[in-house]
Short mmCIF file of C-alpha atoms in Angstrom, two decimals:
data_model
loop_
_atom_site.label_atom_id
_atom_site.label_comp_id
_atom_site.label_asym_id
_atom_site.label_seq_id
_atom_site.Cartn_x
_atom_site.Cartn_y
_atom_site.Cartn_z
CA UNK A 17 110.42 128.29 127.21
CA UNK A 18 110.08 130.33 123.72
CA UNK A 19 107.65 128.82 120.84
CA UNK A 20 107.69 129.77 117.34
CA UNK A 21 106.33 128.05 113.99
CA UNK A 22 108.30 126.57 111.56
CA UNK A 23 106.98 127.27 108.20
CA UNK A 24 108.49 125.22 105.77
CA UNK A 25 112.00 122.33 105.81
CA UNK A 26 114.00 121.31 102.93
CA UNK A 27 114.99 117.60 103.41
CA UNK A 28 118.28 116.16 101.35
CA UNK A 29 118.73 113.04 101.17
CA UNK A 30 120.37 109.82 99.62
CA UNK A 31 117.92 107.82 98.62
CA UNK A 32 119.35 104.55 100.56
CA UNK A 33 118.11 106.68 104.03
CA UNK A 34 114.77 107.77 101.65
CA UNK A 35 113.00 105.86 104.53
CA UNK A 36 114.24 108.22 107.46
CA UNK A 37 113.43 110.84 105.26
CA UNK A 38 110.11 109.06 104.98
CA UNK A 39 109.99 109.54 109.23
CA UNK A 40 110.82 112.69 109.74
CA UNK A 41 108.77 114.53 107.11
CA UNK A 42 105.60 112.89 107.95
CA UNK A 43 106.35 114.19 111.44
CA UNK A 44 106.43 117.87 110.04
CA UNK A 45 103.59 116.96 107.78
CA UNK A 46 101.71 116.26 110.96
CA UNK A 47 102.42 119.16 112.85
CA UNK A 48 101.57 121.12 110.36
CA UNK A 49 105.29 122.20 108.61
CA UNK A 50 105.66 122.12 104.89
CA UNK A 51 108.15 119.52 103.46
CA UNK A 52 110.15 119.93 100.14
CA UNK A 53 112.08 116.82 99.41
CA UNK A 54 115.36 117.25 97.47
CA UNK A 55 117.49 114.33 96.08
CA UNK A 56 121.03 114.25 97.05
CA UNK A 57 121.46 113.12 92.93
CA UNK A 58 119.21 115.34 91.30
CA UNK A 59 120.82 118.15 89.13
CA UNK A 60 120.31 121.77 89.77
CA UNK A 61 119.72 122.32 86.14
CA UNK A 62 116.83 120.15 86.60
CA UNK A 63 114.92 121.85 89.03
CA UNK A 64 112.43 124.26 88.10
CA UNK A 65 112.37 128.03 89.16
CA UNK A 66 109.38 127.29 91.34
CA UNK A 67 111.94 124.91 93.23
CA UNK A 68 114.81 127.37 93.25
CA UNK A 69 113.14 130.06 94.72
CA UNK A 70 111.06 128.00 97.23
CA UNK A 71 111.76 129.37 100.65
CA UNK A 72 112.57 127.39 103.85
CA UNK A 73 113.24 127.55 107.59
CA UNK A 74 115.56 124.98 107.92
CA UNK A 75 117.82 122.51 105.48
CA UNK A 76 118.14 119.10 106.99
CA UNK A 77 120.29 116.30 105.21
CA UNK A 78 119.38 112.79 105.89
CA UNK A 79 122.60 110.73 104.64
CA UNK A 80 126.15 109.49 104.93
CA UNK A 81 129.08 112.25 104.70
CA UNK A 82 131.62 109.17 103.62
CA UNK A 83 129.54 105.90 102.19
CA UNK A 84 129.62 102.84 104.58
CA UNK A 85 130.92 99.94 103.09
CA UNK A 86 127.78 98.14 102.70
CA UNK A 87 126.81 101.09 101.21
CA UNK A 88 129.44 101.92 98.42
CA UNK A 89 128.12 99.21 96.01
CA UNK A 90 124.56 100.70 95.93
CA UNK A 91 125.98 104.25 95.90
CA UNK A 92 128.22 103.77 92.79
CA UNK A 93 124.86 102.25 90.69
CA UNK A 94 124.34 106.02 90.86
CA UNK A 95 127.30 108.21 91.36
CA UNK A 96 131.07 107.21 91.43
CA UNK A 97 132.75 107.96 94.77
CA UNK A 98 134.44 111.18 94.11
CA UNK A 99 131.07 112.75 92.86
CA UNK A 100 129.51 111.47 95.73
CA UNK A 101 131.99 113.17 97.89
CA UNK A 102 131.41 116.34 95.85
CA UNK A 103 128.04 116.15 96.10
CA UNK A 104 128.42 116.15 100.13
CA UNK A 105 131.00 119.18 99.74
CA UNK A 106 127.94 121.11 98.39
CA UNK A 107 125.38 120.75 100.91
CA UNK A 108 124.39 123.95 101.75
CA UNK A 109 126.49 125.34 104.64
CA UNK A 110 123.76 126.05 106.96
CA UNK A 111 122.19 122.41 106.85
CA UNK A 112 121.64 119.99 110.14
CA UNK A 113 122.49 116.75 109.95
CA UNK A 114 120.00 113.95 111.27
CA UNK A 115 122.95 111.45 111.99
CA UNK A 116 125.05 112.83 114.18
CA UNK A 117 128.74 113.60 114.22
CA UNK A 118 130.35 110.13 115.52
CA UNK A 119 127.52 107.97 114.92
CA UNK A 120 128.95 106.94 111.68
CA UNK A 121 129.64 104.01 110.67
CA UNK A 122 127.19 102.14 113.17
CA UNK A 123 124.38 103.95 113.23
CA UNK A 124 120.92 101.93 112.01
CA UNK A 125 118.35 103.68 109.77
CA UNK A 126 115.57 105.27 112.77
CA UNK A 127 112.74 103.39 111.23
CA UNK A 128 114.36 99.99 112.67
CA UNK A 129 115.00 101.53 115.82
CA UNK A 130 113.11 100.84 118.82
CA UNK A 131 110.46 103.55 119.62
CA UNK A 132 112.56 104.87 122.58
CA UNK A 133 115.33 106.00 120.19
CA UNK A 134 113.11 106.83 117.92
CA UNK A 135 111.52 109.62 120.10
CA UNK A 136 114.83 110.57 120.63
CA UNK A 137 116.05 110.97 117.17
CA UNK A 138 113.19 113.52 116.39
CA UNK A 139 113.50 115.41 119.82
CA UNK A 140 116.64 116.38 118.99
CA UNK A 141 116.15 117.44 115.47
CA UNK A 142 113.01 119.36 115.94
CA UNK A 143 115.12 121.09 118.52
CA UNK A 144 117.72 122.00 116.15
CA UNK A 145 114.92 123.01 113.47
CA UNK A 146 113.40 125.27 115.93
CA UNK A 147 116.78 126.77 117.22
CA UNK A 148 117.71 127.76 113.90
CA UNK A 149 114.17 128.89 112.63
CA UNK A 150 114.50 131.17 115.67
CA UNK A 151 117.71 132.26 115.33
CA UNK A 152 118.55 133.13 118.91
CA UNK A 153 121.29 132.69 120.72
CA UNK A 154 119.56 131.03 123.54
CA UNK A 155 119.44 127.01 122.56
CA UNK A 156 118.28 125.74 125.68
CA UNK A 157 115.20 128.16 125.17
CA UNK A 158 114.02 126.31 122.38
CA UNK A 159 112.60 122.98 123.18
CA UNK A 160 109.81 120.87 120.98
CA UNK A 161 107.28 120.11 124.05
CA UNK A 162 107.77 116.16 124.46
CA UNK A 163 103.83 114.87 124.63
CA UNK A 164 103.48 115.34 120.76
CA UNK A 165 106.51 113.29 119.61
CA UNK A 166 105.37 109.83 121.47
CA UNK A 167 101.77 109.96 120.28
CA UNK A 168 103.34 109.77 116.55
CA UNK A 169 105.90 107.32 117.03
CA UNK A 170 104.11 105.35 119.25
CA UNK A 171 100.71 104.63 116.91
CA UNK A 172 103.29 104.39 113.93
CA UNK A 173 101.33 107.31 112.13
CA UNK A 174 104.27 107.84 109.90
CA UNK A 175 103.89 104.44 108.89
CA UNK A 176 100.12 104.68 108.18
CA UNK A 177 100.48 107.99 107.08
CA UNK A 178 102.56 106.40 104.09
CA UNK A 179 100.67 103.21 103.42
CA UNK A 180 97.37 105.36 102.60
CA UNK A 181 99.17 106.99 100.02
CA UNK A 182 100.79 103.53 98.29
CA UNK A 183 97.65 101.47 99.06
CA UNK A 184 94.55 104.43 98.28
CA UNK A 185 91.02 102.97 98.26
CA UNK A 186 92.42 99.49 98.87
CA UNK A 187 89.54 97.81 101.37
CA UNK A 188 92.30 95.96 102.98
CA UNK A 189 92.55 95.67 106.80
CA UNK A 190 95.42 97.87 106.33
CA UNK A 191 93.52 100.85 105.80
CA UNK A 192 91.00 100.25 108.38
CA UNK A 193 94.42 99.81 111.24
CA UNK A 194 95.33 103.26 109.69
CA UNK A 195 92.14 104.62 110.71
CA UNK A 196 91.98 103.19 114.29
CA UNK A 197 96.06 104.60 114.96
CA UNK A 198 94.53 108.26 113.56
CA UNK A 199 91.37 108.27 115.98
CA UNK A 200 93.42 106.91 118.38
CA UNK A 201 96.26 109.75 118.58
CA UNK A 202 93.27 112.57 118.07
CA UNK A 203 92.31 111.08 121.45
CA UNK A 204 95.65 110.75 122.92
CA UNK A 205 96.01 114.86 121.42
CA UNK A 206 92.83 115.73 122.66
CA UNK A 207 93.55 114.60 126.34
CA UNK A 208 96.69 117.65 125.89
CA UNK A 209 94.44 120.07 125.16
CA UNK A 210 93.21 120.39 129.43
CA UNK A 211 96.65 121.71 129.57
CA UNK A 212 95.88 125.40 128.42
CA UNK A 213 99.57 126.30 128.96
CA UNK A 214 100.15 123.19 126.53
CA UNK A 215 97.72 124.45 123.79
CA UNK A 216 99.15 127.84 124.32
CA UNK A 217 103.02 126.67 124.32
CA UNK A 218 102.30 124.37 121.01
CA UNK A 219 99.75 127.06 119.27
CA UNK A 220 99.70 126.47 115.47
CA UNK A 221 101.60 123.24 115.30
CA UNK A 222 99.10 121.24 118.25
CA UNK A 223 96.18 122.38 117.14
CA UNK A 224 97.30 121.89 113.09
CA UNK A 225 97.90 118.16 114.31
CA UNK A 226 94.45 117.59 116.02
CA UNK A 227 92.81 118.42 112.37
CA UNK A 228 95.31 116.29 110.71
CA UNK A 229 94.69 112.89 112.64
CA UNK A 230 90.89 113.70 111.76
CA UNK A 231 91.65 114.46 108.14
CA UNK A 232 93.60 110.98 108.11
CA UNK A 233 90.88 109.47 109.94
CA UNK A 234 88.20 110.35 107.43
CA UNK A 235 90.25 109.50 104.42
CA UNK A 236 90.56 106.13 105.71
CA UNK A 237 86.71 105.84 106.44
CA UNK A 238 86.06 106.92 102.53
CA UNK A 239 88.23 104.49 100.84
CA UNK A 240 86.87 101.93 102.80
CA UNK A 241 83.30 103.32 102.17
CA UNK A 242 82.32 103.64 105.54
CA UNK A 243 80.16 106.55 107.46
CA UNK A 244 83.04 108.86 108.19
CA UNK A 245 84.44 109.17 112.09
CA UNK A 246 83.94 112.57 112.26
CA UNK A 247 81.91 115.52 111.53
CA UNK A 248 83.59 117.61 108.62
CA UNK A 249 81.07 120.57 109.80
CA UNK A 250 82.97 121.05 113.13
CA UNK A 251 86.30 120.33 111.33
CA UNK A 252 85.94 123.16 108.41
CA UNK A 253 84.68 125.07 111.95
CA UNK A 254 88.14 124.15 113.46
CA UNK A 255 90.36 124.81 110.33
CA UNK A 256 88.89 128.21 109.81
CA UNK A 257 89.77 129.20 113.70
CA UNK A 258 92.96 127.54 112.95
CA UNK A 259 93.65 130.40 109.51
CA UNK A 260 91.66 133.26 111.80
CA UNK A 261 94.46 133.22 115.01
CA UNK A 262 97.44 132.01 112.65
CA UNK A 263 97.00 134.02 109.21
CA UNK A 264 100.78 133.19 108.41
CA UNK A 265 100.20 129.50 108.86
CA UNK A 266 99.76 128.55 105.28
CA UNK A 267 99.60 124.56 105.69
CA UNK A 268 96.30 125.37 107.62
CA UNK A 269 94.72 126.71 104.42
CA UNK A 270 95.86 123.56 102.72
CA UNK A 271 94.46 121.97 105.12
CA UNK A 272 90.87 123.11 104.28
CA UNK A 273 91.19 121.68 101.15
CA UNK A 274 91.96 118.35 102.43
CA UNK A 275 88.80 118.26 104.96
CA UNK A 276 86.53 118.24 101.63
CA UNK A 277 88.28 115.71 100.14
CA UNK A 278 85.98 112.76 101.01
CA UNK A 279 83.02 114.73 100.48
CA UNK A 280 82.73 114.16 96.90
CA UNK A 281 79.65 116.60 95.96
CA UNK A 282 81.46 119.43 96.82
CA UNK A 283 84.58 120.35 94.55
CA UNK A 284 83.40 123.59 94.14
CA UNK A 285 83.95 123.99 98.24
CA UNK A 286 87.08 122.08 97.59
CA UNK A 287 88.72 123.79 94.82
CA UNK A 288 87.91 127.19 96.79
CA UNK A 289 89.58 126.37 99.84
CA UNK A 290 93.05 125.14 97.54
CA UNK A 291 92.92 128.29 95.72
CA UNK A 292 93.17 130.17 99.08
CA UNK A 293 95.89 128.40 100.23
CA UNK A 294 97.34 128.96 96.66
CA UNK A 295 97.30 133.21 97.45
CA UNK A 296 100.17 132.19 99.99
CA UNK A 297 101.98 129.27 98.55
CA UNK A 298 101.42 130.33 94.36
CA UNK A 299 105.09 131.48 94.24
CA UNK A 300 106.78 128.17 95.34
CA UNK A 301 106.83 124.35 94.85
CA UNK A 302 104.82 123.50 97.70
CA UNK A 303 101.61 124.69 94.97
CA UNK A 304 102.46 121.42 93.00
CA UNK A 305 100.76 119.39 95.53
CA UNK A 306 97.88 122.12 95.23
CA UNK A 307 97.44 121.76 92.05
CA UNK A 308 97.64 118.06 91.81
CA UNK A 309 95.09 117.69 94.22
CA UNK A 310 92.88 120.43 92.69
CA UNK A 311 93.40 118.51 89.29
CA UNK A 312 92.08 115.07 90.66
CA UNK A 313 88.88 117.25 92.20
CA UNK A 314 88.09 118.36 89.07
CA UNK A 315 88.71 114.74 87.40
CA UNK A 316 86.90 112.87 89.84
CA UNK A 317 83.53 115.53 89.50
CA UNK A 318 83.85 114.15 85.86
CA UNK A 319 82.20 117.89 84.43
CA UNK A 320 85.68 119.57 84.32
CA UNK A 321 88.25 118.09 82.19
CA UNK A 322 89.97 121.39 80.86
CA UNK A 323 90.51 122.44 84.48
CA UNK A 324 91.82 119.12 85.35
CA UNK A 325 94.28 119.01 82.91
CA UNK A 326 95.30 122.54 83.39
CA UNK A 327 95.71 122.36 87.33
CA UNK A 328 97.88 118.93 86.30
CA UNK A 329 100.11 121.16 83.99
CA UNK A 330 100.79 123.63 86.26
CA UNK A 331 102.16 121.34 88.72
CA UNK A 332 104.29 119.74 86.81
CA UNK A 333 105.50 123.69 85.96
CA UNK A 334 105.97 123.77 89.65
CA UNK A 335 107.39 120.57 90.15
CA UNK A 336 108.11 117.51 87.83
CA UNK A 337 106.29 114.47 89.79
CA UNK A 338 105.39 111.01 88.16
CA UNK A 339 102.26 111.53 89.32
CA UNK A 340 101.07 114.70 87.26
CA UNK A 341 103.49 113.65 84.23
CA UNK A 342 101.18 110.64 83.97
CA UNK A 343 98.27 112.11 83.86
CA UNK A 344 99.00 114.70 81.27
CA UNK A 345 100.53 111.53 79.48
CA UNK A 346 97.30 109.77 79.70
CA UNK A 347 95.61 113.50 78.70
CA UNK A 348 97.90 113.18 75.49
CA UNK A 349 97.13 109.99 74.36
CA UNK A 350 93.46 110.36 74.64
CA UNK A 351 93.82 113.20 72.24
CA UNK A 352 95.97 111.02 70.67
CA UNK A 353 99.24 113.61 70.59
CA UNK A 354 101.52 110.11 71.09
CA UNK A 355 105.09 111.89 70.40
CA UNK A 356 103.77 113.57 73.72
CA UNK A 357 102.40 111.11 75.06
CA UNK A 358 105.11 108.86 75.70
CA UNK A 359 107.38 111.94 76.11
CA UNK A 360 105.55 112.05 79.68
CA UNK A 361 105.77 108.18 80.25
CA UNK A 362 109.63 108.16 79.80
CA UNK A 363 110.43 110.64 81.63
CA UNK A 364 108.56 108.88 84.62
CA UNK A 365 110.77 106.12 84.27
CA UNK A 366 113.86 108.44 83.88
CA UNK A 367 112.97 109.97 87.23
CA UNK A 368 112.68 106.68 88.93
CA UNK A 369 115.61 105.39 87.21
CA UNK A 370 118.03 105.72 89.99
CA UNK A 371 115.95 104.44 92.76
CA UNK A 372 115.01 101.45 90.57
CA UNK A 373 118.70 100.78 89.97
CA UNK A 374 119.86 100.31 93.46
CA UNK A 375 116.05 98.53 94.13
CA UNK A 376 115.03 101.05 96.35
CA UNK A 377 111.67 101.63 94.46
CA UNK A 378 108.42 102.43 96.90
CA UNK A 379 105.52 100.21 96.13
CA UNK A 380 103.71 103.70 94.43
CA UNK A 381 106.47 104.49 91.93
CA UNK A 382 106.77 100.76 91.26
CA UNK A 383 102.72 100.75 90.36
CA UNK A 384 103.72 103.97 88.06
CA UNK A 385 106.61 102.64 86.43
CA UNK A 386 103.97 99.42 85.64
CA UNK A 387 101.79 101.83 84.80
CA UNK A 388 104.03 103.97 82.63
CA UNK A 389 105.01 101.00 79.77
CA UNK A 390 101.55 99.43 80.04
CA UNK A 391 100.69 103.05 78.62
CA UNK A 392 103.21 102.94 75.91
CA UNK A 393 101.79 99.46 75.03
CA UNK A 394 98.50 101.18 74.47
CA UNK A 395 99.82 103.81 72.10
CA UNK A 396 101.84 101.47 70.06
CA UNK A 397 98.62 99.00 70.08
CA UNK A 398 96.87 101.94 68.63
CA UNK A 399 99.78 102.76 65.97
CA UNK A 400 99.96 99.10 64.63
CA UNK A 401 103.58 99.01 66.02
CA UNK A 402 103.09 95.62 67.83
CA UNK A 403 106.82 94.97 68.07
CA UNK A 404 106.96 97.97 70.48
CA UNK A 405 103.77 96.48 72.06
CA UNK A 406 105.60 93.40 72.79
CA UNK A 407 108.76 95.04 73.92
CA UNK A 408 106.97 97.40 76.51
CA UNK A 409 104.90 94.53 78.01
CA UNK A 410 107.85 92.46 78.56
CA UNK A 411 109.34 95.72 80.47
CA UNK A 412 106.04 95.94 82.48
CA UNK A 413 105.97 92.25 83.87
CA UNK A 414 109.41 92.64 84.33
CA UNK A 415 108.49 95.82 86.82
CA UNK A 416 105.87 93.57 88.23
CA UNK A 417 108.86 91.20 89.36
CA UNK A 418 110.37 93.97 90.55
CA UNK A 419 107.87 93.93 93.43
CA UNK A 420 109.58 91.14 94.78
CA UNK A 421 113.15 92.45 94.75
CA UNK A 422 112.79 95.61 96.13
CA UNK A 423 114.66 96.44 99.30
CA UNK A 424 112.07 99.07 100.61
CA UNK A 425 109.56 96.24 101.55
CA UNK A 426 111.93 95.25 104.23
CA UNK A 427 112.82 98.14 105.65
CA UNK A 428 109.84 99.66 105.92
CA UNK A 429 107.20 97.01 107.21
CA UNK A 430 110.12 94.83 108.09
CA UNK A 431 108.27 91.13 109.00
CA UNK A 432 105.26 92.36 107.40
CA UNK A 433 107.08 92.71 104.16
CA UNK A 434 105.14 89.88 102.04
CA UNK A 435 101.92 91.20 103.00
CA UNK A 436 102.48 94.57 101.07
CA UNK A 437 103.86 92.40 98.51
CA UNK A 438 100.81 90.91 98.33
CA UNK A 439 98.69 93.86 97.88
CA UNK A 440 100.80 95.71 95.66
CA UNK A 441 100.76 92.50 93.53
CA UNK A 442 97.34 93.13 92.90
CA UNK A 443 97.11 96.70 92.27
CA UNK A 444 97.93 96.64 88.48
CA UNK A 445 96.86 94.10 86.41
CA UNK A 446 98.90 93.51 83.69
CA UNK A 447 97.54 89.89 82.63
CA UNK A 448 94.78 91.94 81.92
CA UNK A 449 95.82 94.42 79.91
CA UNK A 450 98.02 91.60 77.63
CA UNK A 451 94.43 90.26 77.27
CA UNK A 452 92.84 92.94 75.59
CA UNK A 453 95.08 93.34 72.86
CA UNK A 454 94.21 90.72 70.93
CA UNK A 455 95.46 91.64 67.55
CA UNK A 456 99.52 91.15 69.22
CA UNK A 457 101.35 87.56 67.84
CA UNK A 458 102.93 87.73 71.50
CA UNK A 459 104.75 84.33 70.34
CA UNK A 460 106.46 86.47 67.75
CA UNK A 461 109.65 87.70 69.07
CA UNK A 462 110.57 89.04 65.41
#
């Protein structure tokens, strides 16, 4: 059996199967495999250069070629059907599908499945990644070793891979089953690693994922504020033997970075081991995330606000996320530049526009776009205009609702639904912020 690493994936897909896409690129993220996500919708002409020239191993499309009918009336919120089918007549010619041919129209979304076909789902499209990343003629040669792939699915790390990044620094109990499901898969890895023909077989990707259940693991611990599980000594010892036998493997020096994160009297350590990975990855849009993270190290350290805001620009040059537009729109209004200020702020809500037409909104971007006109309410509030006040409030609470309505509750945590309803309920306050501006006649409607 022949190994090699994947690099790097692009991942299309529809938005309606955003949670599959959810599934499979947290399994790359684990092993290690850089993941750029690309919206069946968005336009070319939007993307930045950073995005165009981004190099990957393999283009997967997570979607339907020809909407379902349940589908078509969520589809055409967005696109009508015959740019829809255009849209699929442009997929790049080389891309695998993650529904197979004949599965359509009865296939379920993989994230209701039951484990078993799960672990089959991503068995077979890891295979194809790797058969076409090698580029050999011999398929059957090329076979993702089967021990990795039921340690993720079956302690649901995609799942609390995810709900760390909607729900960060909540206390909640759902952060603390997050950590338990990341210590226990390091152990379930760990067991592998007796198997030196394993260890060998896997190389980079095994040993990438071993760091990555810690670096979970210890996240977890620190927004819970708890002692963390394990020692970040012999993890920055394990990370740099990681770079030292796989030079090429940049996610391993992005990695580093991620090992400091909890350790919050060290961005100087922290920032160091981004700008490494940054030599490799400078070029392409995976540096977004770089600098994003490098931007919130310097914020957090409070003695670096210049290089905070200039890491945040940079990956919005790199990549246009809500999360960096919103805090160079928060940048801008401190400075009190409001034209550009709320420049940033719409154009979050423009990028979630589609997703929050068809209700498909993920409780994060439904916090931003809360966030977003709560923001706008400030800088009107400070420009006297209260009218605008009143009119951006009213589109906040009505994002609030919004909580309740979207589908991607359901289909993620399925009967758990209403509990992260509940806790994204309380992540914004908006009562609050109505509170403080007291000045607004918010019974005038004139």
């Amino acid at each position: 059996m022949i190994m090699c690493t994947i690099r790097a994936v692009k991942i299309i897909h529809d938005i309606i199967h955003r949670t599959d896409y959810i599934f499979l690129s947290e399994f790359l993220r684990f092993i290690g495999v850089l993941v750029y996500e690309d919206i069946l919708f968005d336009r070319e002409a939007d993307k930045t250069s950073y995005e165009k020239k981004t190099q990957c191993s393999a283009c997967v499309f997570i979607g339907e070629k020809s909407p379902q009918e349940k589908n078509k009336e969520l589809l055409t919120k967005i696109v009508d059907e015959k740019e829809y089918a255009d849209l699929i007549s442009h997929l790049p010619e080389n891309a695998l599908y993650l529904y197979q041919e004949g599965t359509e129209p009865n296939y379920e979304l993989i994230t209701k499945a039951q484990k078993e076909k799960q672990k089959e789902f991503l068995q077979r499209i890891i295979n194809e990644i790797l058969y076409y990343t090698a580029q050999k003629v011999e398929r059957d040669q090329y076979h993702f070793d089967q021990d990795m792939i039921p340690i993720f699915v079956d302690n649901n790390l995609f799942l609390h891979s995810v709900t760390m990044q909607y729900y960060s620094n909540a206390k909640d109990e759902v952060i603390r089953d997050a950590r338990d499901a990341f210590v226990n898969a390091y152990n379930k890895l760990k067991k592998l690693e007796n198997d030196e023909s394993y260890a060998g077989r896997m190389g980079a990707h095994y040993r990438y994922a071993l760091l990555w259940t810690k670096v979970k693991a210890n996240m977890a611990c620190s927004y819970r504020n708890e002692v963390l599980y394990f020692s970040e000594e012999e993890m920055f010892k394990e990370c740099n033997s990681l770079i030292g036998d796989y030079s090429d493997f940049s996610n391993a020096k992005v990695l580093m970075g991620l090992c400091y994160e909890p350790l919050k009297k060290r961005t100087r350590d922290t920032i160091n081991a981004f700008s490494e990975a940054l030599i490799d990855l400078e070029g392409e849009c995976f540096a977004a995330s770089i600098y994003y993270w490098m931007g919130k190290r310097f914020e957090t350290d409070g003695r670096y606000p210049e290089q905070a805001k200039e890491c945040f620009r940079r990956s919005n040059r790199r990549s246009v996320k809500f999360r960096s537009l919103f805090k160079l729109g928060v940048s801008a209004r401190d400075e009190k530049k409001y034209g550009e200020a709320l420049s940033f702020f719409d154009t979050i809500l423009n990028k979630l526009q589609a997703k929050d037409a068809i209700e498909y909104t993920d409780p994060l971007e439904l916090e931003y776009i809360q966030k977003a006109y709560l923001q706008k309410c400030i800088i009107y509030y400070e420009c006297n205009r209260y009218d605008k006040v009143r009119e951006n409030m009213k589109l906040a609470e009505a994002a609030k609702e919004k909580i309740n309505s979207s589908r991607f509750f359901e289909i993620l945590y399925a009967n758990q639904a209403e509990r992260y309803r509940e806790l994204s309920q309380k992540r914004v306050k908006v009562s609050q912020f109505k509170g403080l501006m007291k000045n607004v006649p918010w019974d005038n409607e004139k």
